[in-house]
GROMACS .gro file of C-alpha atoms in nm:
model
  445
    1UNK     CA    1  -1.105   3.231  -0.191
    2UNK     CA    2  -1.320   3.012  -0.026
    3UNK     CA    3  -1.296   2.627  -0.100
    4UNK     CA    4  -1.529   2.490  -0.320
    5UNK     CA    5  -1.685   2.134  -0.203
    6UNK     CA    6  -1.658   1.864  -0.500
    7UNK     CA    7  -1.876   1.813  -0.751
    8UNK     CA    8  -2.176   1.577  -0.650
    9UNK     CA    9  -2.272   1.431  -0.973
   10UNK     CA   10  -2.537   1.165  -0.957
   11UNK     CA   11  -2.400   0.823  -1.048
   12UNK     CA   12  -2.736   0.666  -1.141
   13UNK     CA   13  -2.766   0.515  -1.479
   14UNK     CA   14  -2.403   0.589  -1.559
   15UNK     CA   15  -2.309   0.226  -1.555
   16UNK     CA   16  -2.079   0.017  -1.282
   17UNK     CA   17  -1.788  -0.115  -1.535
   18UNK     CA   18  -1.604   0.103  -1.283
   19UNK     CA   19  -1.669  -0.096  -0.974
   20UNK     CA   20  -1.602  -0.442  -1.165
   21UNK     CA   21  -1.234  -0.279  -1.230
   22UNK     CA   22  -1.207  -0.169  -0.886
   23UNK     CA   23  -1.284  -0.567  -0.779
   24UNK     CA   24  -0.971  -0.678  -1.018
   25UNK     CA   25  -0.705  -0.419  -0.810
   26UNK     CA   26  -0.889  -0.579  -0.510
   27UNK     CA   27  -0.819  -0.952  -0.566
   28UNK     CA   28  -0.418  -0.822  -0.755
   29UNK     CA   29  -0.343  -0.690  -0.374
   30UNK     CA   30  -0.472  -0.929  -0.214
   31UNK     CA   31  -0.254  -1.170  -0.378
   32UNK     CA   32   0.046  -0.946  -0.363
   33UNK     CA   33   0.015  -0.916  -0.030
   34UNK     CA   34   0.017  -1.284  -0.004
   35UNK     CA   35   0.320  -1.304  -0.129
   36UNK     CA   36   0.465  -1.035   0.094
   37UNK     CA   37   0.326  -1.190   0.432
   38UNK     CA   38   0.442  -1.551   0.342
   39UNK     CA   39   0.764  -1.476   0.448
   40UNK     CA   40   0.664  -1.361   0.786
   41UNK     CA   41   0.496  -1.683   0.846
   42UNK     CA   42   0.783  -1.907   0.726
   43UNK     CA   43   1.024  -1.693   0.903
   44UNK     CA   44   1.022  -1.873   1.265
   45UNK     CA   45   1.050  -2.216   1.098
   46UNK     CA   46   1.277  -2.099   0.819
   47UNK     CA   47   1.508  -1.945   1.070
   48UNK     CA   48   1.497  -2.242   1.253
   49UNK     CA   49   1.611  -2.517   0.981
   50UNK     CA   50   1.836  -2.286   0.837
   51UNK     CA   51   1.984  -2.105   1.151
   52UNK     CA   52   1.956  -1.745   1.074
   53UNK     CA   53   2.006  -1.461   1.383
   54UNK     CA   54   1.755  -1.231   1.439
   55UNK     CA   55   1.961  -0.960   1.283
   56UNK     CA   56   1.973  -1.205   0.947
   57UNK     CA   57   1.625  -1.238   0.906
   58UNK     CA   58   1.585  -0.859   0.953
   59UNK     CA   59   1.800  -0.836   0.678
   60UNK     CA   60   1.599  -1.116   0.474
   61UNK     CA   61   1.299  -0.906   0.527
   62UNK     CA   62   1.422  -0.591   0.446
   63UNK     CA   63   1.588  -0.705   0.151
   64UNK     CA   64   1.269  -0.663  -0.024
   65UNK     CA   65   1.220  -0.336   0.016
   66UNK     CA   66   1.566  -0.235  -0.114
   67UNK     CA   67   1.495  -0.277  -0.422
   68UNK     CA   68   1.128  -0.226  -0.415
   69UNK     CA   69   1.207   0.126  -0.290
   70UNK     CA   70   1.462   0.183  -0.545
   71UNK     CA   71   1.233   0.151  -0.831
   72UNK     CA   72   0.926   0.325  -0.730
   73UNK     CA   73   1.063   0.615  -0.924
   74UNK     CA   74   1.154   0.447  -1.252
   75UNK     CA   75   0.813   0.218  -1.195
   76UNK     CA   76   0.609   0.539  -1.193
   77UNK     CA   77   0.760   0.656  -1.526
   78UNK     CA   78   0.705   0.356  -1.695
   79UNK     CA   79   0.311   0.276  -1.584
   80UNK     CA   80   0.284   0.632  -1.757
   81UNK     CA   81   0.425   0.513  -2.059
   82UNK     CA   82   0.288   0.131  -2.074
   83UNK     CA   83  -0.023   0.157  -1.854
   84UNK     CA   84  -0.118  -0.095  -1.598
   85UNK     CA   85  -0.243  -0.379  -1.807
   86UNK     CA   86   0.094  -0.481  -1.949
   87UNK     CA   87   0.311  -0.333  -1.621
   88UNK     CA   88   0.104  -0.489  -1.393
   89UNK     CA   89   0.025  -0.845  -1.562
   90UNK     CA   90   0.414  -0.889  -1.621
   91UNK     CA   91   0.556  -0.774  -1.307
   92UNK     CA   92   0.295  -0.988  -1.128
   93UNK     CA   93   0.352  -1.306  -1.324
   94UNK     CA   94   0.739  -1.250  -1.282
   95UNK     CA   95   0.763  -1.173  -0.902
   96UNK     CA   96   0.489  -1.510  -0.814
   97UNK     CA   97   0.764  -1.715  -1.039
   98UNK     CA   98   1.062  -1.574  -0.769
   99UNK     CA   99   0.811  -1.664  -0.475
  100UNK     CA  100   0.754  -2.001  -0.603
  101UNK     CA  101   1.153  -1.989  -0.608
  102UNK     CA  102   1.155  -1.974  -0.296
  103UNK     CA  103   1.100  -2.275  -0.234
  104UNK     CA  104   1.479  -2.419  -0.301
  105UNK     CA  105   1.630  -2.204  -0.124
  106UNK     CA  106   1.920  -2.292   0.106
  107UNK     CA  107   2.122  -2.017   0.233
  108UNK     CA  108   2.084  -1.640   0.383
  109UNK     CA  109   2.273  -1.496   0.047
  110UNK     CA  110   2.032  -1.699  -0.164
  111UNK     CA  111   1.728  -1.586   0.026
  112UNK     CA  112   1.819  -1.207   0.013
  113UNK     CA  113   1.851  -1.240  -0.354
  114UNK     CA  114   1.520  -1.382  -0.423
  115UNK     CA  115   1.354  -1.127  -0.173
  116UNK     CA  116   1.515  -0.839  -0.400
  117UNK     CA  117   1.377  -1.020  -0.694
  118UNK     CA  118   1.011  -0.983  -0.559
  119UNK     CA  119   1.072  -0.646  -0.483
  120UNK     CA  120   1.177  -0.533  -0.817
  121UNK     CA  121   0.870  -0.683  -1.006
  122UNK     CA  122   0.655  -0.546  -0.745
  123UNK     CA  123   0.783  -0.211  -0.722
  124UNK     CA  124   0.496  -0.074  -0.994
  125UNK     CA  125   0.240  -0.215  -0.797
  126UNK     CA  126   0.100   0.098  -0.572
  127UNK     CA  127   0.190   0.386  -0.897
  128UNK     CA  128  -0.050   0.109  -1.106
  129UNK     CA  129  -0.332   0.140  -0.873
  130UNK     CA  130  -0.339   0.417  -0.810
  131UNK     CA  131  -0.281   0.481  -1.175
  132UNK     CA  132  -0.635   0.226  -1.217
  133UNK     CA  133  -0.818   0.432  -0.953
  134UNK     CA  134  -0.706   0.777  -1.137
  135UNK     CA  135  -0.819   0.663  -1.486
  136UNK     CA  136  -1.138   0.499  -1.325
  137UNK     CA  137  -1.307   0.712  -1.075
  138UNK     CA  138  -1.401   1.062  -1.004
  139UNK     CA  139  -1.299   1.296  -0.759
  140UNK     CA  140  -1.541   1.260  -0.543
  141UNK     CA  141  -1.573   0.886  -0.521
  142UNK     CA  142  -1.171   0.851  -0.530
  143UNK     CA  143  -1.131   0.816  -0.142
  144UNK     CA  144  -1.365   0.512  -0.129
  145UNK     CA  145  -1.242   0.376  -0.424
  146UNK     CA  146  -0.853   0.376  -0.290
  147UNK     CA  147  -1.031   0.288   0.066
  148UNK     CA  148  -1.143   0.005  -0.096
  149UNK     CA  149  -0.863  -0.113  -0.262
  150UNK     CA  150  -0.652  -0.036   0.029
  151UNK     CA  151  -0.869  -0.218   0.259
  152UNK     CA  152  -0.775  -0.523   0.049
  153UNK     CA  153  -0.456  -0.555   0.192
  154UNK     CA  154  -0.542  -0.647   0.548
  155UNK     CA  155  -0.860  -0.855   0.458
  156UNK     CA  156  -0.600  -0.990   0.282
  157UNK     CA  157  -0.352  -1.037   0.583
  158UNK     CA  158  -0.647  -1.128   0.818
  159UNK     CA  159  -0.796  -1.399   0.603
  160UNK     CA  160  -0.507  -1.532   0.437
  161UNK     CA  161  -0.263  -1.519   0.738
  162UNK     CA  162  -0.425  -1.860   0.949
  163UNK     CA  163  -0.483  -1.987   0.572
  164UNK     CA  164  -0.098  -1.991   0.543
  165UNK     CA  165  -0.054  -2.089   0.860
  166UNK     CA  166  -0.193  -2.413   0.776
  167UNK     CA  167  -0.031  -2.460   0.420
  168UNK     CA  168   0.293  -2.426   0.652
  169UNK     CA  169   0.168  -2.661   0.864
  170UNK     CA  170   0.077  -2.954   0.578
  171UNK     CA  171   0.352  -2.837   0.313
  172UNK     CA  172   0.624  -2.652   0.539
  173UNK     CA  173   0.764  -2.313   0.511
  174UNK     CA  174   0.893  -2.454   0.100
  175UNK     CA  175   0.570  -2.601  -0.026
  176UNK     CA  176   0.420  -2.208   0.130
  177UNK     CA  177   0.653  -2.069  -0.149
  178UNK     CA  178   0.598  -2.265  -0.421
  179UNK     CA  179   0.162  -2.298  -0.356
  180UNK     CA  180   0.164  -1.904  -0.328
  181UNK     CA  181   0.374  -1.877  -0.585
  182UNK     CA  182   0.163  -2.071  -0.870
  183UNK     CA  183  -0.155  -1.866  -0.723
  184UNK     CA  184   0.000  -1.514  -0.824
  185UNK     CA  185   0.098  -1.663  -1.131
  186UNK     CA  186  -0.238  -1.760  -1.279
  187UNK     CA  187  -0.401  -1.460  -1.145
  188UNK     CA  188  -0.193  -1.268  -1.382
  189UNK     CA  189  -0.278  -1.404  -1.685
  190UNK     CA  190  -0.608  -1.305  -1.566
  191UNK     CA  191  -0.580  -0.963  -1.502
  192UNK     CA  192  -0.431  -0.940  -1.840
  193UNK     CA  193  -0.717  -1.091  -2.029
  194UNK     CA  194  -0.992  -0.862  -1.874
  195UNK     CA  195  -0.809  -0.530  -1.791
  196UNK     CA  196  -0.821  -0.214  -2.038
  197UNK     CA  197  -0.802   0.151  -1.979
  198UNK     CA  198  -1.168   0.307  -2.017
  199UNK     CA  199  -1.097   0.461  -2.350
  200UNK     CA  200  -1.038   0.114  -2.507
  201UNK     CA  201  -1.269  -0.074  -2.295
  202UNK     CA  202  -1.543  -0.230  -2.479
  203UNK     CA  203  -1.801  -0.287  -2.172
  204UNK     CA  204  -1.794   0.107  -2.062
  205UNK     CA  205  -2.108   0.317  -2.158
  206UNK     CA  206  -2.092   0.659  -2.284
  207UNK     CA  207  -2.270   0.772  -1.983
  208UNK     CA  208  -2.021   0.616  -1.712
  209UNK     CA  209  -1.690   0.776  -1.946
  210UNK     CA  210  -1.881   1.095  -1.910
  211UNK     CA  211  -1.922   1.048  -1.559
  212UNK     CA  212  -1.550   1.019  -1.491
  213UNK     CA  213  -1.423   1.263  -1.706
  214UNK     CA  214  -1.637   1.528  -1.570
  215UNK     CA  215  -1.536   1.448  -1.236
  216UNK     CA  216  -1.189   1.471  -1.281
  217UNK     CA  217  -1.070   1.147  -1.390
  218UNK     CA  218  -0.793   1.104  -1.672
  219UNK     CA  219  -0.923   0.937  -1.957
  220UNK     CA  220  -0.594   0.885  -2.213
  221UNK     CA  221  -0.493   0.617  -2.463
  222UNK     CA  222  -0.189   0.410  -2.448
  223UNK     CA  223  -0.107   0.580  -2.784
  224UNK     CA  224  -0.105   0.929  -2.610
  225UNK     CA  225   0.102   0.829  -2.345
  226UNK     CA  226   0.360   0.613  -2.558
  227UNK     CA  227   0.439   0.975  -2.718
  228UNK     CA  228   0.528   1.067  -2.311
  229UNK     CA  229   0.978   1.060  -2.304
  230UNK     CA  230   1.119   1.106  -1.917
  231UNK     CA  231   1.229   1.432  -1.861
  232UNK     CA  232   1.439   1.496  -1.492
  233UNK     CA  233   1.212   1.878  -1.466
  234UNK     CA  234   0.929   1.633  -1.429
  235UNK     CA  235   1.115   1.453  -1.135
  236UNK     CA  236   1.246   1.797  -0.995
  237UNK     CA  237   0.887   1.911  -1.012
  238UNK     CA  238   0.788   1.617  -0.730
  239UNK     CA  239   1.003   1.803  -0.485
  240UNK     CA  240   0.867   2.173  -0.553
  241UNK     CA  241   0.621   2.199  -0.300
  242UNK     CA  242   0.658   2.187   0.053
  243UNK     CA  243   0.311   1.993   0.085
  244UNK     CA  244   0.429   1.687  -0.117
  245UNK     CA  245   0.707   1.663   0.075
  246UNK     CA  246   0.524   1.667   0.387
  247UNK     CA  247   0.307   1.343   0.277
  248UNK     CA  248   0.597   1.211   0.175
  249UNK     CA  249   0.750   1.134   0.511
  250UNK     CA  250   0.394   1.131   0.636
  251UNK     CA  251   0.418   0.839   0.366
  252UNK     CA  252   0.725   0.699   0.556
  253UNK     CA  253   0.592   0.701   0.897
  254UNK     CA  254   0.227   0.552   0.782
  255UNK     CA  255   0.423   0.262   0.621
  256UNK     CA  256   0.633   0.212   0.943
  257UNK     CA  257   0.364   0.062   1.147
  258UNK     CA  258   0.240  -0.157   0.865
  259UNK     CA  259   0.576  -0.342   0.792
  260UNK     CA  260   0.610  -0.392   1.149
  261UNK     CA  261   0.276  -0.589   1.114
  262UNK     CA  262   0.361  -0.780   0.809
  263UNK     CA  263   0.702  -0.862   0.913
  264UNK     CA  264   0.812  -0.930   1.248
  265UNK     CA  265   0.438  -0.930   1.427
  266UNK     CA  266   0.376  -1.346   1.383
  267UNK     CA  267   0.759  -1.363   1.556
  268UNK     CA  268   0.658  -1.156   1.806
  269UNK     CA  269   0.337  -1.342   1.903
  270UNK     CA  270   0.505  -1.685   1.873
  271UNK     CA  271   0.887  -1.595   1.997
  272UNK     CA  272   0.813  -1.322   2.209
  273UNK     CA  273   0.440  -1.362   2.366
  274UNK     CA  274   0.481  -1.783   2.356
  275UNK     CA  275   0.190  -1.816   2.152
  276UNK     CA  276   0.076  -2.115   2.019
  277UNK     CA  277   0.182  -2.139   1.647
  278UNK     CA  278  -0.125  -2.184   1.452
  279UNK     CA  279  -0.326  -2.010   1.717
  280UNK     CA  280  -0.147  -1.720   1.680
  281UNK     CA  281  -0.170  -1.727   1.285
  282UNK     CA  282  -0.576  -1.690   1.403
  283UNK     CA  283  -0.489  -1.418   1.668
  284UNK     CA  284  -0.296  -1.251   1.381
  285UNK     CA  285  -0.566  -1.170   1.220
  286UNK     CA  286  -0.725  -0.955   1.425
  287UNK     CA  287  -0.595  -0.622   1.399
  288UNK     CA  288  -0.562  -0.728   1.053
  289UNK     CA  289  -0.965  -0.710   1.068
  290UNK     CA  290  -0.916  -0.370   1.256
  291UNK     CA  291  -0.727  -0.225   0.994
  292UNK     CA  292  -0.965  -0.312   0.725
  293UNK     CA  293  -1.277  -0.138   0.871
  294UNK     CA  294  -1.036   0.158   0.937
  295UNK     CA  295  -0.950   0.216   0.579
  296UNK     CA  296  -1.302   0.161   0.476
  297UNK     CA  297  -1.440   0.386   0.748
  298UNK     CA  298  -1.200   0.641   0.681
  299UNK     CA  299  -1.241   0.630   0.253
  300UNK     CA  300  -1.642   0.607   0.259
  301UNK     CA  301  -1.687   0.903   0.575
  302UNK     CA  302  -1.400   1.081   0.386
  303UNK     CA  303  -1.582   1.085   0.085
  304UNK     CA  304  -1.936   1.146   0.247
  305UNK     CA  305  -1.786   1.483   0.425
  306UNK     CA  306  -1.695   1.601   0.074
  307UNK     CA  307  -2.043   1.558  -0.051
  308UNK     CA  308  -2.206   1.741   0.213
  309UNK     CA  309  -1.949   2.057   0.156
  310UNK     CA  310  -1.728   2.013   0.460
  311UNK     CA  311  -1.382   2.155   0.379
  312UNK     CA  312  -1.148   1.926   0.167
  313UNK     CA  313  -0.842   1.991   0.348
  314UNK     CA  314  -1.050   1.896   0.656
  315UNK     CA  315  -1.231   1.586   0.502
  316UNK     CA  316  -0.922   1.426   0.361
  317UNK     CA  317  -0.661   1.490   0.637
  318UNK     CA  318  -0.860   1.435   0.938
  319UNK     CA  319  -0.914   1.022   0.961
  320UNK     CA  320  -0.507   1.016   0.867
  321UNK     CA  321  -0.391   1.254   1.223
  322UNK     CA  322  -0.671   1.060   1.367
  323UNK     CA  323  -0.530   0.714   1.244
  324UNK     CA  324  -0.162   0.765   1.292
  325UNK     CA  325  -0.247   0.919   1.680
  326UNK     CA  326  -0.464   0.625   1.722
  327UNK     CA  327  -0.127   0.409   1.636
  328UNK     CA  328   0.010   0.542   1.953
  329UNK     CA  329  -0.186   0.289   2.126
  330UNK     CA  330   0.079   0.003   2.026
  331UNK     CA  331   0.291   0.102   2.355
  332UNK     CA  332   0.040  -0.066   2.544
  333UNK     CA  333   0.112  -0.392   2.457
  334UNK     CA  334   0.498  -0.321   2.637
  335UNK     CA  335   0.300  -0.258   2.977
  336UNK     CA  336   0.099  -0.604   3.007
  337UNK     CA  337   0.129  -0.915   2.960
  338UNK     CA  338  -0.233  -1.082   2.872
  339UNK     CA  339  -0.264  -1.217   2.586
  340UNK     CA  340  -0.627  -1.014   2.517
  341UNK     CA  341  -0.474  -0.663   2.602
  342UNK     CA  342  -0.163  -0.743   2.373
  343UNK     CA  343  -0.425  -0.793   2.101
  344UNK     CA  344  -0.631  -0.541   2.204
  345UNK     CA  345  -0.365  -0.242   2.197
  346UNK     CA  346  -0.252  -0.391   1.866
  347UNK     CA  347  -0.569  -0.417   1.724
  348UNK     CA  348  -0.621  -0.030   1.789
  349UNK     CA  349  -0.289   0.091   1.655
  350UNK     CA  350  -0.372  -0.139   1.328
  351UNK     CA  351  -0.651   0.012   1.321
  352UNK     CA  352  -0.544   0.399   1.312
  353UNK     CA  353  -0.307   0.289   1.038
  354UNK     CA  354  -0.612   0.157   0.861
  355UNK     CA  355  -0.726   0.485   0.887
  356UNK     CA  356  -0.440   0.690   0.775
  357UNK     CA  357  -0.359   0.495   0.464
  358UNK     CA  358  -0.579   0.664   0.250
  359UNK     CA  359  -0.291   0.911   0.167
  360UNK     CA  360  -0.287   0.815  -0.200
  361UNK     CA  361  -0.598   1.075  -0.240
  362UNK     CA  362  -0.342   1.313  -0.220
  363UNK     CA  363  -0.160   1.196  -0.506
  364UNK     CA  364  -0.419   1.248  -0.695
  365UNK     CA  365  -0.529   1.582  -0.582
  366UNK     CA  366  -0.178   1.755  -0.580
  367UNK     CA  367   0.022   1.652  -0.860
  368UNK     CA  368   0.024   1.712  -1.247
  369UNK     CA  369  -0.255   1.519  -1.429
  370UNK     CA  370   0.015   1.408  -1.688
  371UNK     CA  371   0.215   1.285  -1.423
  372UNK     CA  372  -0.015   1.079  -1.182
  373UNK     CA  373   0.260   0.758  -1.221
  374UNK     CA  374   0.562   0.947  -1.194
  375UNK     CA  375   0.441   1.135  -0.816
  376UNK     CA  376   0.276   0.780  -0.691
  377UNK     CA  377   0.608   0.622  -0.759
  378UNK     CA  378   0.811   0.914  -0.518
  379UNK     CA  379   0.500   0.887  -0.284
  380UNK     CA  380   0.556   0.480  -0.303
  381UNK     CA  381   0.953   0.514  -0.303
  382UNK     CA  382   0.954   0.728   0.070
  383UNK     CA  383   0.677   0.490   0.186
  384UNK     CA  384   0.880   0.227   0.076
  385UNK     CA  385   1.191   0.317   0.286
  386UNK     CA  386   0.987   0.192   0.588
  387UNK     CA  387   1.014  -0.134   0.441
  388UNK     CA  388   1.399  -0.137   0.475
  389UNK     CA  389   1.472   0.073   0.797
  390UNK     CA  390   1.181  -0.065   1.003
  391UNK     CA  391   1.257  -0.470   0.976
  392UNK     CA  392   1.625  -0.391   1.052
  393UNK     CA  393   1.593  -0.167   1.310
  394UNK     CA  394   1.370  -0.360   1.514
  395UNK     CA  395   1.641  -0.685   1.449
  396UNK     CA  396   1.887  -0.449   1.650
  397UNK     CA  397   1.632  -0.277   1.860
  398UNK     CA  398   1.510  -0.657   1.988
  399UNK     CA  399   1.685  -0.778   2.285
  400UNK     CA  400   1.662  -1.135   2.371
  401UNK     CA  401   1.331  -1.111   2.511
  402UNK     CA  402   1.259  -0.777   2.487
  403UNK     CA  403   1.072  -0.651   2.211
  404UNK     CA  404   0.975  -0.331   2.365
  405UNK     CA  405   1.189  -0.083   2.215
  406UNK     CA  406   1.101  -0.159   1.872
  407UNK     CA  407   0.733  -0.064   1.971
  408UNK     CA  408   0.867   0.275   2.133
  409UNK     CA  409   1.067   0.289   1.771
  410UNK     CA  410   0.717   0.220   1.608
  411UNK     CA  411   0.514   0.532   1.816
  412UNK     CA  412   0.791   0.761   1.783
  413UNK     CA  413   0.729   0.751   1.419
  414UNK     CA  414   0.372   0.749   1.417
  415UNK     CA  415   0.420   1.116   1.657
  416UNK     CA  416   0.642   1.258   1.366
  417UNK     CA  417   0.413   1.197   1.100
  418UNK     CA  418   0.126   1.363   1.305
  419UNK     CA  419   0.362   1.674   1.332
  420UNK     CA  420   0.418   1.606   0.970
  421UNK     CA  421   0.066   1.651   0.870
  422UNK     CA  422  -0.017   1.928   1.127
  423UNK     CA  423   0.329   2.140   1.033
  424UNK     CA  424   0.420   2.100   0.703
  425UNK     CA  425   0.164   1.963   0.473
  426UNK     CA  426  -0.071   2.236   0.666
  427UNK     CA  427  -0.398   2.307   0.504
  428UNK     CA  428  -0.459   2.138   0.158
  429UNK     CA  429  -0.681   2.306  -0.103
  430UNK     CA  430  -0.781   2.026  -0.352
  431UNK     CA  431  -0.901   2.228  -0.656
  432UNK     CA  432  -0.636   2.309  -0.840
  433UNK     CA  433  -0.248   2.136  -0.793
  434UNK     CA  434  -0.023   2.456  -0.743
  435UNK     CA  435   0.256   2.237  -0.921
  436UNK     CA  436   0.032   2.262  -1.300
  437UNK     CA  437   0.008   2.622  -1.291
  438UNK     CA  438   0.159   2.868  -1.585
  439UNK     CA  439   0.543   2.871  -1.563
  440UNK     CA  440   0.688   3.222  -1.390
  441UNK     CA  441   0.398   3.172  -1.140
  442UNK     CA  442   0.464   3.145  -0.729
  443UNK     CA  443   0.445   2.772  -0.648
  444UNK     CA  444   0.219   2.740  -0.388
  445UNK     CA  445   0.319   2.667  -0.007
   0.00000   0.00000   0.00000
């Protein structure tokens, strides 16, 4: 049967309480991703004082993700249960107390214990928004809203990476820890105070909860999904169909190119490239900037395709093969060595993976209703992995003063997830998740 495009409802006079919401999962990632990049600007000073190998702060980095990665799963579950407000304001106040920790710490053993900390209050983070974004919007203004939100990241990284750069500077890589740390914490009280699902939300109009629920969003009460007990079919269902499991390591090959850019991408410049140190915090930035218009650009012309009746499957996977092929481009920078080509290469690969990271519409448009949490914390958990393999591999993969075979390791990914997309998730039809259909019936491949 032929694909239906989405439903192009007209969102005048339906009310924007929406949009406010969408602004409070902006400013949350910006300031968890504050607290995930502060460690990549402390690391060349913090491995100095403290003496830590190259291997060791791999390690410290990926310690984080350990974890993090670990309880994407569990996380998942229990934003279906709890919902975001309490999940997310708890975990966020928690994990900015461990950052401010930070700050006393005195040995590798310590370090890597704090970093797991973070990662564990974290870990609910991406199920939660995209939990937010679920309950929120409809269908077909999802991939802008999650473009959006995702684009918050690297503004996030672009404009508060020479911002840190300079609290190093006047407090050192400690007083970075501790500063950061206080931020996330007061933030989360606020999130708390103004956050509520749109059922319970005094602000939203009749007209705007009609809006979302006929365009597909889940409207349910905390009391409906308290009722909700774990159940392992509900895990086994995650792995059912060969799609999922496609932009699952998709997932993991997406997220590759963006922990190389959050961890070990300020050592590069500075170690690697002999940049200046707060020059390159500035130079940092830039394919930071890249990235943002890429997930922007791909969300709103994703979303704009849809609208005019192009095919879903096309409209949603094209600016992600696009994006990750575009991340190729990052094996330029091992065949020069000026400083504007170096930036220019990296700035289009960060781009692409701008691009590609609106994955999490897929989330949305191929698992259960019921179980939005539950399949964003398995999507989360494979991207996730990236965060442990990738900082240690390219520790090992680094060579004294050769960084470029953890680039290579970088674009081999990136050319596996293409073949991911292409070969296994294959064509997507968006109307109707093959994993909620009648028991006995063929699951879709």
């Amino acid at each position: 049967m032929a694909e239906q495009p989405l439903s192009t409802t007209k969102v005048k006079n339906t009310g924007r309480v929406r949009f406010l919401v969408l602004g409070l999962v902006f400013i949350n990632i910006i300031i968890n991703y504050m607290d995930r990049t502060n460690l990549s600007v402390a690391a060349t000073q913090m491995a100095g004082e403290l003496q830590f190998t190259p291997l060791q702060m791999g390690l410290i980095f990926s310690a984080f993700g350990w974890i993090y990665a670990a309880l994407q799963i569990p996380g998942g579950f229990i934003i279906d249960r709890f919902g975001s407000r309490i999940v997310y304001g708890v975990g966020l106040f928690i994990w900015s107390m461990i950052t401010a920790l930070h700050a006393i710490a005195n040995s590798f053993g310590g370090l890597v214990g704090l970093r797991l900390g973070v990662g564990a209050f974290e870990a609910p983070v991406m199920p939660s928004n995209n939990r937010v974004i679920s309950s929120w919007f409809p269908e077909n203004e999802r991939a802008s809203a999650i473009g959006i939100y995702s684009s918050a990241q690297f503004v996030g990284l672009a404009c508060m990476t020479p911002l840190l750069f300079h609290v190093q500077e006047l407090y050192g890589w400690r007083g970075l820890f501790l500063i950061t740390g206080i931020v996330g914490m007061v933030w989360a009280v606020v999130w708390y105070c103004l956050y509520r699902e749109p059922l319970e939300h005094k602000g939203v109009s009749q007209a705007e909860l009609d809006h979302i629920r006929q365009g597909g969003a889940i409207l349910e009460s905390r009391q409906e999904a308290a009722k909700r007990k774990f159940a392992w079919s509900d895990l086994a269902l995650m792995f059912r169909s060969r799609k999922l499991i496609g932009i699952y390591f998709g997932q993991f090959t997406i997220s590759a190119t963006f922990w190389f850019f959050l961890t070990w991408f300020p050592t590069y410049l500075v170690q690697y490239r002999h940049m200046d140190f707060i020059k390159s915090g500035y130079i940092a930035s830039v394919p930071y900037l890249a990235a943002f218009f890429g997930v922007l650009l791909a969300g709103f012309v994703s979303d704009r395709l849809i609208k005019r009746g192009v095919s879903a499957s096309f409209a949603r996977k094209a600016p992600v093969i696009l994006g990750m092929s575009l991340t190729l481009f990052i094996l330029g920078a091992n065949y020069t060595d000026s400083p504007t080509l170096i930036i220019l290469f990296m700035s289009i690969a960060f781009f692409g993976n701008g691009l590609a990271t609106i994955t999490w519409v897929f989330v949305t448009a191929l698992a259960p209703r019921h179980l939005i949490g539950l399949a964003g914390g398995v999507f989360n958990f494979t991207g996730a992995l990236s965060s442990i393999v990738v900082p240690i591999a390219i520790g090992a993969l680094i060579d004294g003063h050769n960084f470029a075979p953890a680039l290579a390791f970088i674009a081999i990914l990136a050319g596996l997830g293409i073949c991911s997309y292409l070969f296994v998730v294959g064509r997507i039809d968006l109307d109707t998740p093959p994993e909620v259909k009648p028991q006995g019936s063929r699951v879709a491949r």
